[in-house]
Short mmCIF file of C-alpha atoms in Angstrom, two decimals:
data_model
loop_
_atom_site.label_atom_id
_atom_site.label_comp_id
_atom_site.label_asym_id
_atom_site.label_seq_id
_atom_site.Cartn_x
_atom_site.Cartn_y
_atom_site.Cartn_z
CA UNK A 1 -0.10 -0.26 -0.13
CA UNK A 2 1.08 3.57 -0.78
CA UNK A 3 0.60 6.00 1.44
CA UNK A 4 2.51 9.31 2.16
CA UNK A 5 4.41 10.52 4.92
CA UNK A 6 3.31 13.35 6.52
CA UNK A 7 6.27 16.31 6.76
CA UNK A 8 6.99 17.67 10.36
CA UNK A 9 4.52 20.68 11.03
CA UNK A 10 5.67 23.83 10.75
CA UNK A 11 5.16 26.66 13.59
CA UNK A 12 1.89 28.58 13.16
CA UNK A 13 4.09 31.83 14.10
CA UNK A 14 3.24 34.07 11.23
CA UNK A 15 6.21 36.29 10.03
CA UNK A 16 3.56 39.21 10.15
CA UNK A 17 4.54 39.78 13.66
CA UNK A 18 4.47 43.34 13.63
CA UNK A 19 0.59 42.95 12.90
CA UNK A 20 0.27 42.42 16.54
CA UNK A 21 -1.92 39.34 16.46
CA UNK A 22 -4.69 41.28 14.40
CA UNK A 23 -4.19 38.65 11.23
CA UNK A 24 -5.78 35.76 13.36
CA UNK A 25 -8.99 34.20 13.22
CA UNK A 26 -11.23 31.25 14.30
CA UNK A 27 -10.63 28.17 12.88
CA UNK A 28 -14.23 27.85 11.73
CA UNK A 29 -13.42 30.92 10.05
CA UNK A 30 -10.52 29.97 8.22
CA UNK A 31 -12.34 26.55 7.13
CA UNK A 32 -15.18 28.91 5.97
CA UNK A 33 -13.33 30.87 4.06
CA UNK A 34 -11.17 28.19 2.36
CA UNK A 35 -14.12 25.98 1.37
CA UNK A 36 -16.13 28.93 -0.28
CA UNK A 37 -12.99 29.86 -2.12
CA UNK A 38 -12.44 26.10 -3.19
CA UNK A 39 -15.75 25.97 -4.43
CA UNK A 40 -15.27 29.10 -6.71
CA UNK A 41 -11.80 28.23 -7.92
CA UNK A 42 -13.80 24.83 -9.01
CA UNK A 43 -17.19 26.50 -10.64
CA UNK A 44 -19.49 25.69 -7.66
CA UNK A 45 -21.97 27.36 -5.94
CA UNK A 46 -20.29 29.04 -2.25
CA UNK A 47 -22.33 26.70 -0.44
CA UNK A 48 -21.55 23.40 -2.53
CA UNK A 49 -18.70 22.33 -0.37
CA UNK A 50 -21.19 23.01 2.99
CA UNK A 51 -23.74 20.56 1.56
CA UNK A 52 -21.25 17.87 0.94
CA UNK A 53 -19.90 18.26 3.83
CA UNK A 54 -23.35 17.37 6.09
CA UNK A 55 -23.85 14.84 3.46
CA UNK A 56 -20.35 13.25 3.77
CA UNK A 57 -20.84 13.02 7.50
CA UNK A 58 -23.95 11.05 7.46
CA UNK A 59 -22.51 8.50 5.00
CA UNK A 60 -19.58 8.40 7.14
CA UNK A 61 -22.15 7.12 10.01
CA UNK A 62 -24.09 5.32 8.16
CA UNK A 63 -21.19 3.07 7.16
CA UNK A 64 -20.57 2.40 10.62
CA UNK A 65 -18.52 5.21 11.52
CA UNK A 66 -18.48 7.06 15.21
CA UNK A 67 -18.73 10.47 15.73
CA UNK A 68 -14.90 11.36 15.02
CA UNK A 69 -15.10 9.70 11.79
CA UNK A 70 -18.21 12.09 10.96
CA UNK A 71 -16.24 14.79 12.07
CA UNK A 72 -13.60 13.87 9.76
CA UNK A 73 -15.29 13.11 7.19
CA UNK A 74 -17.13 16.49 7.16
CA UNK A 75 -13.59 18.18 7.21
CA UNK A 76 -12.52 16.72 4.64
CA UNK A 77 -15.38 17.69 2.36
CA UNK A 78 -15.20 21.10 3.79
CA UNK A 79 -11.34 21.25 2.62
CA UNK A 80 -11.65 19.32 -0.51
CA UNK A 81 -10.95 21.87 -2.63
CA UNK A 82 -8.13 23.69 -0.77
CA UNK A 83 -5.54 22.19 -3.11
CA UNK A 84 -7.43 23.87 -6.04
CA UNK A 85 -5.88 27.46 -6.27
CA UNK A 86 -2.47 25.60 -6.99
CA UNK A 87 -3.29 24.02 -10.24
CA UNK A 88 -5.59 26.38 -11.48
CA UNK A 89 -2.77 27.66 -14.20
CA UNK A 90 -1.96 23.97 -15.23
CA UNK A 91 -5.75 23.41 -15.63
CA UNK A 92 -6.43 26.37 -17.40
CA UNK A 93 -3.67 25.23 -20.26
CA UNK A 94 -5.13 21.99 -20.05
CA UNK A 95 -8.67 23.03 -20.43
CA UNK A 96 -8.69 26.49 -21.62
CA UNK A 97 -10.37 27.79 -18.70
CA UNK A 98 -9.55 26.57 -14.79
CA UNK A 99 -12.80 27.51 -13.71
CA UNK A 100 -15.33 26.54 -16.44
CA UNK A 101 -13.15 23.21 -17.31
CA UNK A 102 -13.26 21.65 -13.98
CA UNK A 103 -16.80 22.44 -13.47
CA UNK A 104 -17.50 20.80 -16.62
CA UNK A 105 -15.00 17.95 -14.76
CA UNK A 106 -17.18 17.36 -11.77
CA UNK A 107 -20.30 17.85 -13.31
CA UNK A 108 -19.31 15.49 -16.23
CA UNK A 109 -20.60 17.78 -18.97
CA UNK A 110 -16.92 18.16 -20.72
CA UNK A 111 -17.30 18.96 -24.35
CA UNK A 112 -16.57 16.78 -27.20
CA UNK A 113 -13.49 18.78 -27.63
CA UNK A 114 -12.68 19.51 -23.80
CA UNK A 115 -13.21 15.11 -23.50
CA UNK A 116 -10.93 14.83 -26.27
CA UNK A 117 -8.35 17.45 -25.20
CA UNK A 118 -7.89 15.69 -21.50
CA UNK A 119 -7.61 12.45 -23.24
CA UNK A 120 -4.68 13.30 -24.91
CA UNK A 121 -3.35 15.08 -22.07
CA UNK A 122 -4.11 12.83 -19.19
CA UNK A 123 -0.64 12.24 -18.21
CA UNK A 124 -0.68 15.71 -16.70
CA UNK A 125 -3.54 15.07 -14.46
CA UNK A 126 -1.12 13.01 -11.87
CA UNK A 127 1.32 15.76 -11.29
CA UNK A 128 -1.40 18.46 -10.87
CA UNK A 129 -3.17 15.57 -8.51
CA UNK A 130 -0.18 15.45 -6.43
CA UNK A 131 0.22 19.13 -6.19
CA UNK A 132 -3.47 19.37 -4.84
CA UNK A 133 -3.06 16.65 -2.57
CA UNK A 134 -0.12 17.91 -0.71
CA UNK A 135 -1.43 21.43 -0.68
CA UNK A 136 -4.53 20.23 0.90
CA UNK A 137 -2.55 18.13 3.06
CA UNK A 138 0.02 20.69 4.35
CA UNK A 139 -3.35 23.08 5.03
CA UNK A 140 -4.73 20.71 7.30
CA UNK A 141 -1.66 20.10 8.81
CA UNK A 142 -0.96 24.01 9.37
CA UNK A 143 -4.62 24.29 10.88
CA UNK A 144 -3.83 21.82 13.08
CA UNK A 145 -6.69 19.10 12.19
CA UNK A 146 -6.64 15.57 13.01
CA UNK A 147 -4.20 13.36 11.27
CA UNK A 148 -7.17 11.13 9.61
CA UNK A 149 -8.03 14.44 8.13
CA UNK A 150 -4.87 15.51 6.59
CA UNK A 151 -4.40 11.69 5.80
CA UNK A 152 -7.62 11.84 3.56
CA UNK A 153 -6.65 15.00 2.26
CA UNK A 154 -3.65 13.59 0.87
CA UNK A 155 -5.24 10.82 -0.84
CA UNK A 156 -8.64 12.52 -2.14
CA UNK A 157 -8.47 11.31 -5.53
CA UNK A 158 -8.22 7.64 -4.98
CA UNK A 159 -10.49 5.31 -6.34
CA UNK A 160 -11.76 2.16 -5.42
CA UNK A 161 -10.44 0.55 -8.64
CA UNK A 162 -7.23 1.85 -8.19
CA UNK A 163 -7.34 4.14 -10.92
CA UNK A 164 -7.24 7.06 -9.13
CA UNK A 165 -4.36 9.71 -8.31
CA UNK A 166 -1.81 10.16 -7.37
CA UNK A 167 -0.76 6.71 -5.83
CA UNK A 168 -2.98 4.60 -7.67
CA UNK A 169 -4.70 2.88 -4.26
CA UNK A 170 -7.10 0.21 -4.76
CA UNK A 171 -9.97 -1.21 -2.52
CA UNK A 172 -9.46 -1.19 1.21
CA UNK A 173 -6.30 1.11 0.83
CA UNK A 174 -8.30 3.89 -0.09
CA UNK A 175 -8.71 5.54 3.04
CA UNK A 176 -12.95 5.26 4.13
CA UNK A 177 -12.87 8.95 4.72
CA UNK A 178 -11.93 9.84 0.82
CA UNK A 179 -15.04 7.22 -0.69
CA UNK A 180 -17.47 8.85 1.62
CA UNK A 181 -16.58 12.39 0.65
CA UNK A 182 -16.22 11.48 -2.87
CA UNK A 183 -19.61 9.69 -2.74
CA UNK A 184 -20.84 12.80 -0.99
CA UNK A 185 -19.55 14.90 -3.22
CA UNK A 186 -20.81 13.32 -6.64
CA UNK A 187 -24.48 13.19 -5.11
CA UNK A 188 -24.31 16.97 -4.42
CA UNK A 189 -22.72 17.87 -7.76
CA UNK A 190 -24.76 15.62 -9.80
CA UNK A 191 -27.87 16.24 -8.56
CA UNK A 192 -27.90 20.06 -9.06
CA UNK A 193 -25.99 19.32 -12.57
CA UNK A 194 -28.62 16.67 -13.93
CA UNK A 195 -31.27 16.19 -11.17
CA UNK A 196 -31.56 13.53 -8.36
CA UNK A 197 -32.72 11.02 -10.02
CA UNK A 198 -30.18 10.69 -12.95
CA UNK A 199 -27.51 11.60 -10.29
CA UNK A 200 -28.21 8.07 -8.44
CA UNK A 201 -27.84 6.54 -11.75
CA UNK A 202 -24.60 7.81 -12.45
CA UNK A 203 -23.20 7.33 -8.77
CA UNK A 204 -24.48 3.58 -9.09
CA UNK A 205 -22.77 3.28 -12.36
CA UNK A 206 -19.43 4.31 -10.44
CA UNK A 207 -20.02 1.99 -7.69
CA UNK A 208 -16.69 -0.42 -7.80
CA UNK A 209 -14.53 2.30 -9.62
CA UNK A 210 -14.83 5.25 -7.61
CA UNK A 211 -16.17 4.07 -4.21
CA UNK A 212 -17.21 0.65 -3.55
CA UNK A 213 -20.62 -0.40 -4.32
CA UNK A 214 -21.80 -1.72 -1.19
CA UNK A 215 -21.28 1.80 0.25
CA UNK A 216 -23.56 3.25 -2.84
CA UNK A 217 -26.38 0.53 -2.44
CA UNK A 218 -26.18 1.37 1.31
CA UNK A 219 -26.38 5.02 1.01
CA UNK A 220 -28.72 5.79 -2.17
CA UNK A 221 -32.02 4.93 -0.36
CA UNK A 222 -31.22 7.60 2.50
CA UNK A 223 -29.54 10.01 0.17
CA UNK A 224 -32.18 12.32 -0.88
CA UNK A 225 -33.74 12.96 2.73
CA UNK A 226 -30.23 13.40 3.91
CA UNK A 227 -29.29 16.17 1.27
CA UNK A 228 -32.54 18.11 1.61
CA UNK A 229 -32.69 17.80 5.40
CA UNK A 230 -29.46 17.43 6.50
CA UNK A 231 -30.94 18.42 10.23
CA UNK A 232 -28.38 19.68 12.76
CA UNK A 233 -25.39 17.82 11.97
CA UNK A 234 -23.08 21.08 11.09
CA UNK A 235 -19.61 22.46 11.69
CA UNK A 236 -20.06 23.59 15.30
CA UNK A 237 -21.08 20.28 16.61
CA UNK A 238 -18.51 18.56 14.91
CA UNK A 239 -15.69 20.31 15.86
CA UNK A 240 -13.64 18.83 18.82
CA UNK A 241 -12.35 20.76 21.93
CA UNK A 242 -8.56 19.72 21.04
CA UNK A 243 -8.95 21.85 17.82
CA UNK A 244 -7.08 25.25 18.01
CA UNK A 245 -9.48 28.38 19.05
CA UNK A 246 -7.57 30.60 16.35
CA UNK A 247 -5.42 30.24 13.30
CA UNK A 248 -3.43 32.58 11.31
CA UNK A 249 -5.41 34.55 8.60
CA UNK A 250 -2.12 34.87 6.41
CA UNK A 251 -2.42 31.04 5.52
CA UNK A 252 -6.05 31.73 3.95
CA UNK A 253 -4.20 34.60 1.94
CA UNK A 254 -1.36 32.63 1.16
CA UNK A 255 -3.78 29.81 -0.44
CA UNK A 256 -5.57 32.25 -2.61
CA UNK A 257 -2.37 33.76 -4.19
CA UNK A 258 -1.10 30.23 -5.12
CA UNK A 259 -3.71 30.55 -7.86
CA UNK A 260 -0.97 33.37 -9.41
CA UNK A 261 2.45 32.91 -8.47
CA UNK A 262 3.98 35.68 -9.12
CA UNK A 263 1.33 36.71 -6.25
CA UNK A 264 2.79 35.38 -3.77
CA UNK A 265 3.20 36.88 -0.51
CA UNK A 266 1.12 40.22 -2.12
CA UNK A 267 -1.50 40.25 0.55
CA UNK A 268 0.85 39.63 3.48
CA UNK A 269 2.98 42.53 2.30
CA UNK A 270 0.11 44.67 1.76
CA UNK A 271 -1.32 43.90 5.59
CA UNK A 272 2.00 45.28 6.91
CA UNK A 273 2.01 48.58 4.99
CA UNK A 274 -1.19 49.26 5.88
CA UNK A 275 -1.02 48.81 9.47
CA UNK A 276 1.99 50.14 9.68
CA UNK A 277 0.67 53.66 7.93
CA UNK A 278 -2.15 53.45 10.30
CA UNK A 279 -0.14 52.95 13.28
CA UNK A 280 2.23 56.16 11.92
CA UNK A 281 -1.17 58.27 11.72
CA UNK A 282 -2.36 56.93 15.15
CA UNK A 283 -5.85 55.37 13.97
CA UNK A 284 -7.54 54.05 16.61
CA UNK A 285 -6.54 49.76 17.50
CA UNK A 286 -9.86 48.75 16.16
CA UNK A 287 -9.09 50.33 12.44
CA UNK A 288 -5.45 48.98 12.60
CA UNK A 289 -6.76 45.49 13.21
CA UNK A 290 -9.66 46.00 10.68
CA UNK A 291 -7.17 47.18 7.94
CA UNK A 292 -4.50 44.47 8.50
CA UNK A 293 -7.48 41.87 7.89
CA UNK A 294 -9.20 43.29 5.34
CA UNK A 295 -5.53 43.28 3.27
CA UNK A 296 -5.13 39.85 4.06
CA UNK A 297 -8.87 38.96 2.50
CA UNK A 298 -8.65 41.38 -0.11
CA UNK A 299 -7.68 38.83 -3.00
CA UNK A 300 -10.07 36.22 -1.46
CA UNK A 301 -12.43 37.21 -4.60
CA UNK A 302 -10.04 36.55 -7.63
CA UNK A 303 -10.77 32.76 -7.22
CA UNK A 304 -13.81 33.39 -8.97
CA UNK A 305 -12.12 35.09 -11.96
CA UNK A 306 -10.43 32.44 -14.60
CA UNK A 307 -6.94 32.72 -14.69
CA UNK A 308 -7.29 32.85 -18.52
CA UNK A 309 -7.95 36.51 -17.62
CA UNK A 310 -5.13 36.99 -14.90
CA UNK A 311 -2.95 35.75 -17.54
CA UNK A 312 -3.19 37.33 -20.33
CA UNK A 313 -0.52 38.87 -21.78
CA UNK A 314 -2.20 41.14 -24.29
CA UNK A 315 -3.89 44.32 -22.62
CA UNK A 316 -7.66 43.05 -20.77
CA UNK A 317 -10.36 43.38 -23.00
CA UNK A 318 -14.12 44.86 -22.08
CA UNK A 319 -14.92 40.96 -21.15
CA UNK A 320 -11.67 40.68 -18.98
CA UNK A 321 -12.45 44.03 -17.26
CA UNK A 322 -16.10 42.99 -16.55
CA UNK A 323 -14.26 40.01 -14.88
CA UNK A 324 -11.83 41.58 -13.05
CA UNK A 325 -14.18 44.29 -11.72
CA UNK A 326 -16.27 41.35 -10.06
CA UNK A 327 -13.61 39.99 -7.83
CA UNK A 328 -13.94 42.36 -5.27
CA UNK A 329 -17.57 41.63 -5.43
CA UNK A 330 -17.10 38.04 -4.58
CA UNK A 331 -14.58 39.38 -2.30
CA UNK A 332 -17.58 40.98 -0.31
CA UNK A 333 -19.59 37.84 -1.03
CA UNK A 334 -17.66 35.34 0.15
CA UNK A 335 -16.91 37.65 3.78
CA UNK A 336 -20.71 38.43 3.83
CA UNK A 337 -20.97 34.57 4.39
CA UNK A 338 -18.47 34.09 7.54
CA UNK A 339 -19.80 35.42 10.90
CA UNK A 340 -17.03 37.74 12.44
CA UNK A 341 -15.44 38.96 9.23
CA UNK A 342 -18.12 40.68 7.54
CA UNK A 343 -16.93 44.05 8.05
CA UNK A 344 -13.19 43.13 7.39
CA UNK A 345 -14.76 41.60 4.13
CA UNK A 346 -16.47 44.96 3.18
CA UNK A 347 -13.41 47.26 3.24
CA UNK A 348 -11.35 44.62 1.75
CA UNK A 349 -13.93 44.63 -1.20
CA UNK A 350 -13.01 48.64 -1.40
CA UNK A 351 -9.53 48.22 -2.24
CA UNK A 352 -9.64 49.55 -5.70
CA UNK A 353 -12.28 52.37 -5.18
CA UNK A 354 -10.51 55.77 -5.59
CA UNK A 355 -10.93 59.12 -4.40
CA UNK A 356 -12.31 60.54 -7.91
CA UNK A 357 -15.20 57.85 -8.39
CA UNK A 358 -13.25 55.88 -11.19
CA UNK A 359 -12.27 52.62 -8.86
CA UNK A 360 -14.53 49.33 -8.56
CA UNK A 361 -16.79 47.67 -8.23
CA UNK A 362 -19.13 50.32 -6.29
CA UNK A 363 -17.63 53.42 -8.12
CA UNK A 364 -17.41 55.29 -4.20
CA UNK A 365 -15.84 58.38 -4.33
CA UNK A 366 -14.09 60.66 -1.63
CA UNK A 367 -17.06 61.55 -0.06
CA UNK A 368 -17.69 57.82 0.95
CA UNK A 369 -13.92 56.64 1.28
CA UNK A 370 -12.63 57.42 4.89
CA UNK A 371 -9.12 56.66 5.88
CA UNK A 372 -8.47 53.04 6.42
CA UNK A 373 -10.02 52.84 2.50
CA UNK A 374 -7.30 55.23 1.29
CA UNK A 375 -4.58 53.68 2.87
CA UNK A 376 -5.46 50.06 1.80
CA UNK A 377 -5.77 51.71 -2.01
CA UNK A 378 -2.32 53.56 -1.34
CA UNK A 379 -0.76 50.31 0.32
CA UNK A 380 -1.91 48.07 -2.64
CA UNK A 381 -0.81 50.17 -5.44
CA UNK A 382 2.97 50.64 -3.34
CA UNK A 383 3.43 46.83 -2.82
CA UNK A 384 1.91 46.35 -6.48
CA UNK A 385 4.26 48.58 -8.22
CA UNK A 386 7.51 47.28 -6.24
CA UNK A 387 6.62 43.67 -7.14
CA UNK A 388 7.52 42.08 -10.38
CA UNK A 389 4.94 40.73 -12.92
CA UNK A 390 5.14 38.61 -15.68
CA UNK A 391 4.73 41.75 -17.92
CA UNK A 392 7.40 43.89 -16.30
CA UNK A 393 10.16 44.18 -13.79
CA UNK A 394 9.34 45.91 -10.60
CA UNK A 395 9.48 49.44 -10.41
CA UNK A 396 12.25 50.89 -8.92
CA UNK A 397 11.68 53.52 -5.81
CA UNK A 398 12.34 56.47 -8.14
CA UNK A 399 9.56 55.29 -10.59
CA UNK A 400 7.64 53.87 -7.77
CA UNK A 401 7.27 57.56 -6.28
CA UNK A 402 6.47 59.38 -9.69
CA UNK A 403 3.62 57.37 -10.57
CA UNK A 404 2.43 57.50 -7.16
CA UNK A 405 2.78 60.98 -7.21
CA UNK A 406 0.80 61.13 -10.83
CA UNK A 407 -2.28 59.14 -8.90
CA UNK A 408 -2.31 61.64 -5.79
CA UNK A 409 -2.19 64.56 -8.65
CA UNK A 410 -4.66 62.93 -10.59
CA UNK A 411 -7.18 62.72 -7.64
CA UNK A 412 -7.01 58.73 -7.69
CA UNK A 413 -5.31 58.36 -4.20
CA UNK A 414 -4.96 60.42 -1.14
CA UNK A 415 -1.86 62.46 -0.27
CA UNK A 416 -1.73 61.94 3.35
CA UNK A 417 -2.69 58.19 2.69
CA UNK A 418 0.10 57.93 0.62
CA UNK A 419 2.69 59.68 2.61
CA UNK A 420 1.96 57.34 5.45
CA UNK A 421 2.77 54.06 3.59
CA UNK A 422 6.01 55.65 2.22
CA UNK A 423 7.22 56.50 5.88
CA UNK A 424 5.90 52.89 6.93
CA UNK A 425 7.61 51.14 3.64
CA UNK A 426 10.97 51.99 5.28
CA UNK A 427 10.54 49.95 8.39
CA UNK A 428 12.61 46.98 8.01
CA UNK A 429 11.44 43.38 9.24
CA UNK A 430 13.72 40.90 10.59
CA UNK A 431 14.25 37.78 9.19
CA UNK A 432 13.15 34.32 11.09
CA UNK A 433 15.75 33.73 13.80
CA UNK A 434 15.64 30.11 12.68
CA UNK A 435 16.30 30.25 8.97
CA UNK A 436 16.17 26.66 7.65
CA UNK A 437 17.17 27.91 4.28
CA UNK A 438 20.53 29.47 2.82
CA UNK A 439 20.30 33.02 1.62
CA UNK A 440 21.06 31.53 -2.06
CA UNK A 441 17.95 29.06 -1.61
CA UNK A 442 15.60 31.60 -0.43
CA UNK A 443 16.48 33.54 -3.58
CA UNK A 444 16.14 30.83 -5.54
CA UNK A 445 12.31 29.82 -3.81
CA UNK A 446 11.59 33.78 -4.30
CA UNK A 447 12.19 33.41 -7.67
CA UNK A 448 10.24 30.31 -8.33
CA UNK A 449 7.20 30.71 -6.11
CA UNK A 450 6.98 34.33 -8.15
CA UNK A 451 6.67 32.16 -11.69
CA UNK A 452 9.99 32.12 -13.06
CA UNK A 453 11.21 29.44 -14.39
CA UNK A 454 14.55 27.28 -13.44
CA UNK A 455 15.83 28.75 -17.04
CA UNK A 456 15.01 32.25 -16.03
CA UNK A 457 15.90 31.67 -12.49
CA UNK A 458 19.43 30.34 -13.52
CA UNK A 459 19.90 33.17 -15.88
CA UNK A 460 18.91 35.91 -13.35
CA UNK A 461 21.09 34.63 -10.91
CA UNK A 462 23.92 33.59 -13.15
CA UNK A 463 24.52 30.34 -12.29
CA UNK A 464 23.44 26.96 -14.24
CA UNK A 465 20.35 25.38 -14.41
CA UNK A 466 21.64 22.42 -12.75
CA UNK A 467 22.74 24.36 -9.46
CA UNK A 468 18.54 25.52 -9.68
CA UNK A 469 17.91 22.21 -9.83
CA UNK A 470 20.37 21.31 -7.08
CA UNK A 471 18.64 24.14 -4.86
CA UNK A 472 15.46 23.22 -5.50
CA UNK A 473 16.10 19.49 -4.45
CA UNK A 474 17.62 20.93 -1.05
CA UNK A 475 14.87 23.71 -0.42
CA UNK A 476 12.02 20.73 -1.03
CA UNK A 477 14.09 18.53 1.49
CA UNK A 478 14.53 20.81 4.27
CA UNK A 479 10.94 22.44 3.97
CA UNK A 480 9.68 18.27 3.72
CA UNK A 481 7.91 18.84 0.47
CA UNK A 482 7.14 17.09 -2.56
CA UNK A 483 5.78 19.98 -4.67
CA UNK A 484 7.31 23.65 -5.32
CA UNK A 485 3.23 24.99 -4.88
CA UNK A 486 3.51 23.34 -1.51
CA UNK A 487 7.40 24.76 -0.80
CA UNK A 488 5.89 28.26 -1.36
CA UNK A 489 2.80 27.95 1.00
CA UNK A 490 5.35 26.28 3.85
CA UNK A 491 8.09 28.93 3.06
CA UNK A 492 5.38 31.84 3.20
CA UNK A 493 3.76 30.22 6.49
CA UNK A 494 7.28 30.26 7.96
CA UNK A 495 8.03 33.95 6.98
CA UNK A 496 11.20 32.50 4.71
CA UNK A 497 10.02 34.57 1.56
#
């Protein structure tokens, strides 16, 4: 039987210690955010994972599991798409659109052209499954979830017939929680796409292929009632007392930014800068807290927009801009679903508003934009200008100042906010004391995490591609990761990049 050995669990002490603890959320809030972001990334409704989780818990109980098994199934179902941001680029390449393509895969509505394309490149699916499972498993570990939940997420795409991914486990070697979640997910998704009767017929045909036929026979007589009336079996009742009360919100931000490697660490830097600027201006502690949290939340709506839009090298067209302008709308909508972060998400959704009313998505202006909104906008623009992008290098300090000044004189950004952000940008952040990577390894990982190829990194660092590969092997070993996406997430969590 092939199973993975979980890597050592990293410390959850965030590099953003200067946020004074303003970057923490409850475990339930973090799981809710990750579940909703995952649903959107997979082209599903924002409550799909919650519905599947309730059904998975009931399936676990019906299969003879105890309350712990039901809780584990519930949590695996909630987090099953948490690794999807890390594979968005890969699926956009394979299917032309990561969101629509994965929606078609899940609902079994692939067009003939998509199916033919997928058959041609199916050898690429196993590496993508490996990335997804490792990232999802690492997220469970970093959240402090029970080992069976982490184990289930690391084997999420295994099948009863042994033709699953990434390890090809078969029959009883497949974790029971994976089978329970797979069946619950299929029933939930297929009943929405094809109607309940058709969904039952489809999962019956998949019995003995994706999950045991006996499990399907046991569940199908009750599935309609369980799906429609899940009762009181919901998350708060399932979480055990030993789970952590709070976790870093930075983990959610880092996970979302795996969708676009060149954004790695962006929200962290915005949070530090906005919080520092708010401190410099003497804003109340409550505003400092909300700014830090809003900065870490402001990118979650990107999950609802296809990578084909974000990664287009040509100038965005009108349809692209329509999608881009909806990203902050999705940020607000996701936040409104999570108790306790609604106000922070609303502030986060105003990150692209401008004083002259030319921003999006609400076209707010100076009359309604307070200092927190102005600081968040200025910090985001500064970090974007000072960061490299696939289509340009990072702006030097002089050109950054000139571009910010143009935004101020043009009436888009606030003078006081920009000055406060510039003052905060001069503050240095000490590196972690227990740095496990060498300076050269940090440089390599930083470049690869931002989307550079090994060849590009070698050229920029004036070393051979073989040397880059050697550094990558060392980095993966030191961080206990098998894929670059997982290494990026772990390095961000440890404050290494």
